[in-house]
Amino acid sequence: MSVIPPLHRPLQQFFRSGPMPCPYLVGRVERKLFTRLVGPQAGEVNSALSRAGFRRSHDIVYRPVCPGCNSCVPVRVPVASFTPNRTNRRILRANADLMLDVVPAASTPEQFELFALYQDARHNDSDMNRMTPGDFASMVDEGRVNTFMAETRDTAGRLRGAMLVDRLEDGYSAVYSFYDPDEPRRSLGTHLILAMIERCRQEGLPFLYLGYWIKGSPKMEYKANFQPLEALGRDGWTPLEI
């Protein structure tokens, strides 16, 4: 009689960051619970922690554990029940000339040029606006776990928007997106999300994870436009109540 030994996996170590000023709500203090994605189980860990409300940046997955504040609400789009509203349909029509393509997660000078334009126009007071090409390459390359870059291009082949995306067990996670800031009427950021929702639908994936929604934060409130939207709370994933 043979005995098959049980599988042993290394324990996932978690850490808590020190206090930092909150980048989204004035006067608040931010702290994070985080761990690193390493080893052959990195993709499985990323999927499990995404379902638990964590977010990836580089090779770190984190979740806010801020004292006295729970404003950061993990949200995801349930693809099967999502229906574009009137505004979303207008945005789809305005960008009907754009094509979505999926490319390997490897930074390019073209991507960095667009990223730098976006940061300078939308987030010129942030640390990301000071990123060098090497910093950008690290953001794209580090911690890749079933990761790709989704690009939108116009009929002339010009890059108009890009989204770094993780493939999870139950959907896609929108890690970070950037786009041409010079045509606000196109709403290119919203278009990228709509395009990824449609890609999820085509591939039979149930969810698109969008990170955190923060009521009262102009940088994050836009996510509530994708209805229905699910939020993670004490009772699990339930419809977001605004």
Short mmCIF file of C-alpha atoms in Angstrom, two decimals, residues 39-232:
data_model
loop_
_atom_site.label_atom_id
_atom_site.label_comp_id
_atom_site.label_asym_id
_atom_site.label_seq_id
_atom_site.Cartn_x
_atom_site.Cartn_y
_atom_site.Cartn_z
CA GLY A 39 6.56 31.25 -6.21
CA PRO A 40 4.52 28.88 -8.38
CA GLN A 41 1.27 29.61 -6.50
CA ALA A 42 1.40 33.35 -7.22
CA GLY A 43 -1.49 33.25 -9.70
CA GLU A 44 -3.68 31.23 -7.35
CA VAL A 45 -2.87 33.58 -4.46
CA ASN A 46 -3.64 36.63 -6.60
CA SER A 47 -7.03 35.20 -7.56
CA ALA A 48 -7.95 34.25 -4.00
CA LEU A 49 -6.90 37.60 -2.56
CA SER A 50 -8.69 39.52 -5.31
CA ARG A 51 -11.89 37.76 -4.29
CA ALA A 52 -11.09 38.85 -0.72
CA GLY A 53 -10.81 42.51 -1.72
CA PHE A 54 -7.07 42.86 -2.29
CA ARG A 55 -5.43 44.83 -5.08
CA ARG A 56 -2.14 44.24 -6.93
CA SER A 57 0.65 46.77 -7.49
CA HIS A 58 3.98 45.47 -8.82
CA ASP A 59 4.62 42.19 -6.93
CA ILE A 60 2.56 43.27 -3.91
CA VAL A 61 -1.11 42.62 -3.20
CA TYR A 62 -2.62 44.83 -0.54
CA ARG A 63 -5.81 45.87 1.18
CA PRO A 64 -6.39 49.05 3.22
CA VAL A 65 -6.64 48.55 6.99
CA CYS A 66 -6.93 52.20 7.91
CA PRO A 67 -7.71 53.12 11.54
CA GLY A 68 -11.26 54.37 11.96
CA CYS A 69 -12.05 54.31 8.23
CA ASN A 70 -13.55 51.77 5.82
CA SER A 71 -14.20 54.08 2.87
CA CYS A 72 -12.27 51.92 0.38
CA VAL A 73 -14.86 49.43 -0.89
CA PRO A 74 -13.72 46.60 -3.22
CA VAL A 75 -15.97 46.50 -6.30
CA ARG A 76 -16.44 44.30 -9.35
CA VAL A 77 -18.75 44.24 -12.36
CA PRO A 78 -20.98 41.11 -12.67
CA VAL A 79 -20.63 40.76 -16.41
CA ALA A 80 -23.77 38.69 -17.11
CA SER A 81 -26.09 41.32 -15.63
CA PHE A 82 -24.27 44.44 -16.84
CA THR A 83 -26.12 46.58 -19.37
CA PRO A 84 -24.56 49.78 -20.76
CA ASN A 85 -26.57 52.84 -19.77
CA ARG A 86 -27.27 55.79 -22.05
CA THR A 87 -23.92 57.45 -21.28
CA ASN A 88 -22.01 54.22 -21.84
CA ARG A 89 -23.73 53.68 -25.18
CA ARG A 90 -22.74 57.19 -26.23
CA ILE A 91 -19.12 56.48 -25.29
CA LEU A 92 -19.15 53.23 -27.28
CA ARG A 93 -20.44 55.09 -30.33
CA ALA A 94 -17.84 57.85 -29.93
CA ASN A 95 -15.07 55.24 -29.92
CA ALA A 96 -16.40 52.91 -32.58
CA ASP A 97 -13.22 53.58 -34.57
CA LEU A 98 -10.99 52.08 -31.87
CA MET A 99 -9.84 48.48 -31.81
CA LEU A 100 -8.89 46.56 -28.68
CA ASP A 101 -5.83 44.35 -28.86
CA VAL A 102 -4.14 42.20 -26.23
CA VAL A 103 -0.34 42.20 -26.11
CA PRO A 104 2.23 40.74 -23.70
CA ALA A 105 2.85 42.66 -20.48
CA ALA A 106 6.15 44.23 -21.51
CA SER A 107 6.68 47.99 -21.37
CA THR A 108 7.32 49.92 -24.57
CA PRO A 109 8.47 53.51 -25.26
CA GLU A 110 5.10 54.18 -26.91
CA GLN A 111 3.23 53.11 -23.78
CA PHE A 112 5.47 55.22 -21.53
CA GLU A 113 4.97 58.30 -23.70
CA LEU A 114 1.19 57.98 -23.37
CA PHE A 115 1.50 57.18 -19.65
CA ALA A 116 3.58 60.32 -19.07
CA LEU A 117 1.08 62.51 -20.95
CA TYR A 118 -1.77 61.04 -18.91
CA GLN A 119 -0.01 61.55 -15.58
CA ASP A 120 0.97 65.13 -16.40
CA ALA A 121 -2.60 66.01 -17.38
CA ARG A 122 -4.55 64.09 -14.72
CA HIS A 123 -2.23 63.44 -11.77
CA ASN A 124 0.52 66.03 -11.94
CA ASP A 125 0.80 66.21 -8.14
CA SER A 126 1.25 62.46 -7.63
CA ASP A 127 4.35 60.32 -7.20
CA MET A 128 3.48 58.49 -10.41
CA ASN A 129 4.00 61.70 -12.39
CA ARG A 130 7.68 61.49 -11.46
CA MET A 131 8.12 57.95 -12.77
CA THR A 132 10.97 57.34 -15.20
CA PRO A 133 10.86 54.85 -18.08
CA GLY A 134 12.58 52.39 -15.74
CA ASP A 135 9.94 52.93 -13.07
CA PHE A 136 7.20 52.37 -15.62
CA ALA A 137 8.89 49.17 -16.82
CA SER A 138 8.97 47.94 -13.22
CA MET A 139 5.25 48.65 -12.79
CA VAL A 140 4.45 46.62 -15.91
CA ASP A 141 6.98 43.83 -15.50
CA GLU A 142 7.11 43.13 -11.74
CA GLY A 143 4.66 40.68 -10.25
CA ARG A 144 3.23 39.51 -13.56
CA VAL A 145 0.78 36.67 -12.93
CA ASN A 146 -1.20 35.77 -16.05
CA THR A 147 -0.87 39.44 -16.96
CA PHE A 148 -1.27 41.24 -20.28
CA MET A 149 -1.67 44.76 -21.63
CA ALA A 150 -4.94 45.66 -23.36
CA GLU A 151 -4.38 48.43 -25.91
CA THR A 152 -6.86 50.52 -27.87
CA ARG A 153 -5.73 52.01 -31.18
CA ASP A 154 -7.38 54.20 -33.79
CA THR A 155 -7.54 53.46 -37.51
CA ALA A 156 -4.12 55.07 -38.01
CA GLY A 157 -2.59 52.68 -35.49
CA ARG A 158 -2.06 55.34 -32.86
CA LEU A 159 -2.17 54.13 -29.24
CA ARG A 160 -5.07 55.87 -27.49
CA GLY A 161 -5.38 53.90 -24.25
CA ALA A 162 -3.93 50.95 -22.36
CA MET A 163 -4.84 48.83 -19.36
CA LEU A 164 -2.61 46.45 -17.41
CA VAL A 165 -4.79 43.41 -16.71
CA ASP A 166 -4.49 40.24 -14.60
CA ARG A 167 -6.32 37.09 -15.63
CA LEU A 168 -7.92 35.64 -12.48
CA GLU A 169 -9.72 32.35 -11.95
CA ASP A 170 -13.11 34.09 -12.15
CA GLY A 171 -12.45 37.08 -14.37
CA TYR A 172 -10.10 39.95 -15.10
CA SER A 173 -8.61 42.49 -12.72
CA ALA A 174 -8.00 46.00 -14.08
CA VAL A 175 -4.63 46.74 -12.44
CA TYR A 176 -3.96 50.17 -13.96
CA SER A 177 -5.11 52.13 -17.00
CA PHE A 178 -3.97 55.27 -18.79
CA TYR A 179 -5.10 57.01 -21.94
CA ASP A 180 -4.82 60.03 -24.22
CA PRO A 181 -5.87 63.06 -22.12
CA ASP A 182 -6.31 65.38 -25.09
CA GLU A 183 -9.76 64.12 -26.13
CA PRO A 184 -11.96 64.23 -23.03
CA ARG A 185 -15.16 63.89 -25.09
CA ARG A 186 -14.17 60.32 -25.93
CA SER A 187 -14.08 59.28 -22.22
CA LEU A 188 -11.29 56.87 -23.08
CA GLY A 189 -10.94 55.55 -19.53
CA THR A 190 -14.58 54.49 -19.45
CA HIS A 191 -14.22 53.02 -22.92
CA LEU A 192 -11.35 50.80 -21.76
CA ILE A 193 -13.50 49.39 -18.97
CA LEU A 194 -16.44 48.81 -21.30
CA ALA A 195 -14.15 47.05 -23.77
CA MET A 196 -12.84 44.74 -21.03
CA ILE A 197 -16.37 43.99 -19.82
CA GLU A 198 -17.21 42.90 -23.35
CA ARG A 199 -14.05 40.77 -23.53
CA CYS A 200 -15.06 39.07 -20.27
CA ARG A 201 -18.48 38.40 -21.77
CA GLN A 202 -16.97 36.88 -24.92
CA GLU A 203 -14.72 34.60 -22.87
CA GLY A 204 -17.41 33.57 -20.39
CA LEU A 205 -15.69 35.22 -17.43
CA PRO A 206 -18.13 36.32 -14.72
CA PHE A 207 -16.38 39.35 -13.23
CA LEU A 208 -14.26 42.41 -13.96
CA TYR A 209 -12.55 43.59 -10.78
CA LEU A 210 -12.12 47.38 -10.59
CA GLY A 211 -10.29 47.83 -7.31
CA TYR A 212 -11.74 50.28 -4.79
CA TRP A 213 -14.70 52.62 -4.93
CA ILE A 214 -14.50 55.53 -2.51
CA LYS A 215 -17.55 57.66 -1.90
CA GLY A 216 -16.59 61.32 -1.88
CA SER A 217 -13.38 60.80 -3.86
CA PRO A 218 -13.57 62.29 -7.38
CA LYS A 219 -10.77 59.95 -8.47
CA MET A 220 -12.79 56.84 -7.60
CA GLU A 221 -16.48 57.72 -7.79
CA TYR A 222 -16.62 57.09 -11.55
CA LYS A 223 -16.69 53.35 -10.88
CA ALA A 224 -20.27 53.63 -9.66
CA ASN A 225 -21.29 54.36 -13.28
CA PHE A 226 -20.92 50.67 -14.16
CA GLN A 227 -24.17 49.23 -12.90
CA PRO A 228 -24.97 46.83 -11.51
CA LEU A 229 -21.81 46.86 -9.41
CA GLU A 230 -20.98 44.45 -6.60
CA ALA A 231 -19.22 45.50 -3.40
CA LEU A 232 -17.43 43.33 -0.84
#
